[in-house]
Amino acid sequence: MRVMERTFREQLFFLVLCLSVLKGDTRYIENNEISKDELFSFFNSELKRETPEEFLYRRPLRCLDMVAVEGQFTFNAERPQLSCAAFFMAEPNEVISVDYDNVDIDCRAGDFITVFDGWVMKGEKFPSSQDHPLPLYERYVDYCDSGSMRKSVRSSQNVAMVFFRIHNAGSSFTLTVRKHINPFPCNVISQSPEGSYTMVIPQQHRNCSFSIIYPVAIDVSEFSLGHYNNFPKRAMPGCAESGDFVQLLGGSGIDTSKLLPITDLCISFTGPTHMKIGCDNTVVRMVSSGKYISRVSFSYRVLDSQELQTLKLNNVEDFCFNN
Amino acid sequence: MKLLLWLVVLLVPPRPTDCLPLLPRPLLLHLGEELSLRVGGGSPASSKGGDRALLQEGGVEKGKRSEEPPLSLDLTFHLLREVLQMARNERLNQQASSNRAIMDSFGK
């Protein structure tokens, strides 16, 4: 009798449990209206932060333009425009995506819209071919070649640009520019003539550069090569034999492989190394073998006209006047 | 009170709805002189010159690892810095507008 009662009780409990589940009286997960994302969206490493359509910044795109904001930029050809280009720029820790929208051009007539992964000026490219993961021809993405297949292009660093040519008045296109976080920036062009930056290469066999398109006074405050277990590195006899070092480069172009070396740093140190470099482009370039966690910290400010004049007077060589 | 408000509206200069920074005229003319687009690695073609269209003629064939950029812009560093400064100003203005809109929505 007792066994029968226990069995009946268990069956009754089970029945009540099933009814509760089916009726939905058990605890449920409340969907917070504030969060419109799905429950497990936080597992997605790409944070969704697209600006709603009504808040998207919009303005016309000019034949020569520089864009440092997210938004939609529309080019309407009032007359044939055969030589146009727009530079895109983001913060050092961001990359840029460019989406083609509402493209109305005549590819067969010779129109083109070509996005380049980097900047090209006077036949020189940034990043250089040595420092960029893609071969040169893959860095150009032509709408007329890839149009419907590839409506979005993402840069590998904080700069990109677009070249376009329109033969017919009335043709138009829109580019939507967005920025995305780059957790490990490698090649950077500085937006401003002054600031500070720390470049880190986390045990990767690659070369990274930070380009400042102004004549600057630069202070390198720290250069370290950390082992994975954070033991200090022994000083190497010379930079040429070291696979890990920092170069200061200068010149009048944007291709870092064509700039002239000003000095090399290959021994870990803490303490300011101060230099004034009168070049149009000053670059801090870090070469990493991948054995260490390489890090260099520096600050910079633009040289005023007096300092530039002093540099010119004090230097015999005609190479960018550095002290 | 209404009359006073109307007077204020009429006297305040209109603000542009977009934050398009206006290029000073000397800079625009200078751009016309200095800007040229180089296509296919040849000598630069001026913006008002003929259509060189070397890209269409296969200046760089896909698969061929040429280091000469098929498209390039001849621009001085001076002009590059000028447009960069304009872009920075635009970014600051746009950020200020965005902040203003956010603060306005907080106040509602």
XYZ file of N, CA and C in Angstrom, chain A residues 110 112 165 167, chain B residues 39 50-58:
42
model
N 33.734 54.014 -69.883
C 35.017 54.340 -69.258
C 34.904 54.892 -67.856
N 34.613 54.744 -63.905
C 35.021 53.765 -62.902
C 34.945 54.373 -61.506
N 35.951 58.288 -62.002
C 35.916 59.028 -63.271
C 34.508 58.904 -63.830
N 32.057 60.225 -67.035
C 32.064 60.892 -68.340
C 30.783 61.663 -68.616
N 47.030 57.744 -64.349
C 46.398 56.468 -64.638
C 47.366 55.579 -65.370
N 43.107 65.243 -71.653
C 42.383 64.202 -72.359
C 42.215 62.957 -71.529
N 41.395 62.087 -72.014
C 41.088 60.868 -71.293
C 42.164 59.843 -71.624
N 43.053 59.610 -70.653
C 44.133 58.679 -70.947
C 43.623 57.251 -70.826
N 42.746 56.987 -69.863
C 42.027 55.715 -69.757
C 42.933 54.522 -69.920
N 44.178 54.608 -69.359
C 45.080 53.487 -69.516
C 44.611 52.288 -68.721
N 43.834 52.513 -67.689
C 43.308 51.393 -66.917
C 42.430 50.529 -67.811
N 41.628 51.142 -68.653
C 40.767 50.397 -69.543
C 41.546 49.568 -70.530
N 42.769 50.048 -70.859
C 43.579 49.316 -71.808
C 44.399 48.244 -71.144
N 44.117 48.027 -69.835
C 44.832 46.957 -69.158
C 46.212 47.386 -68.723
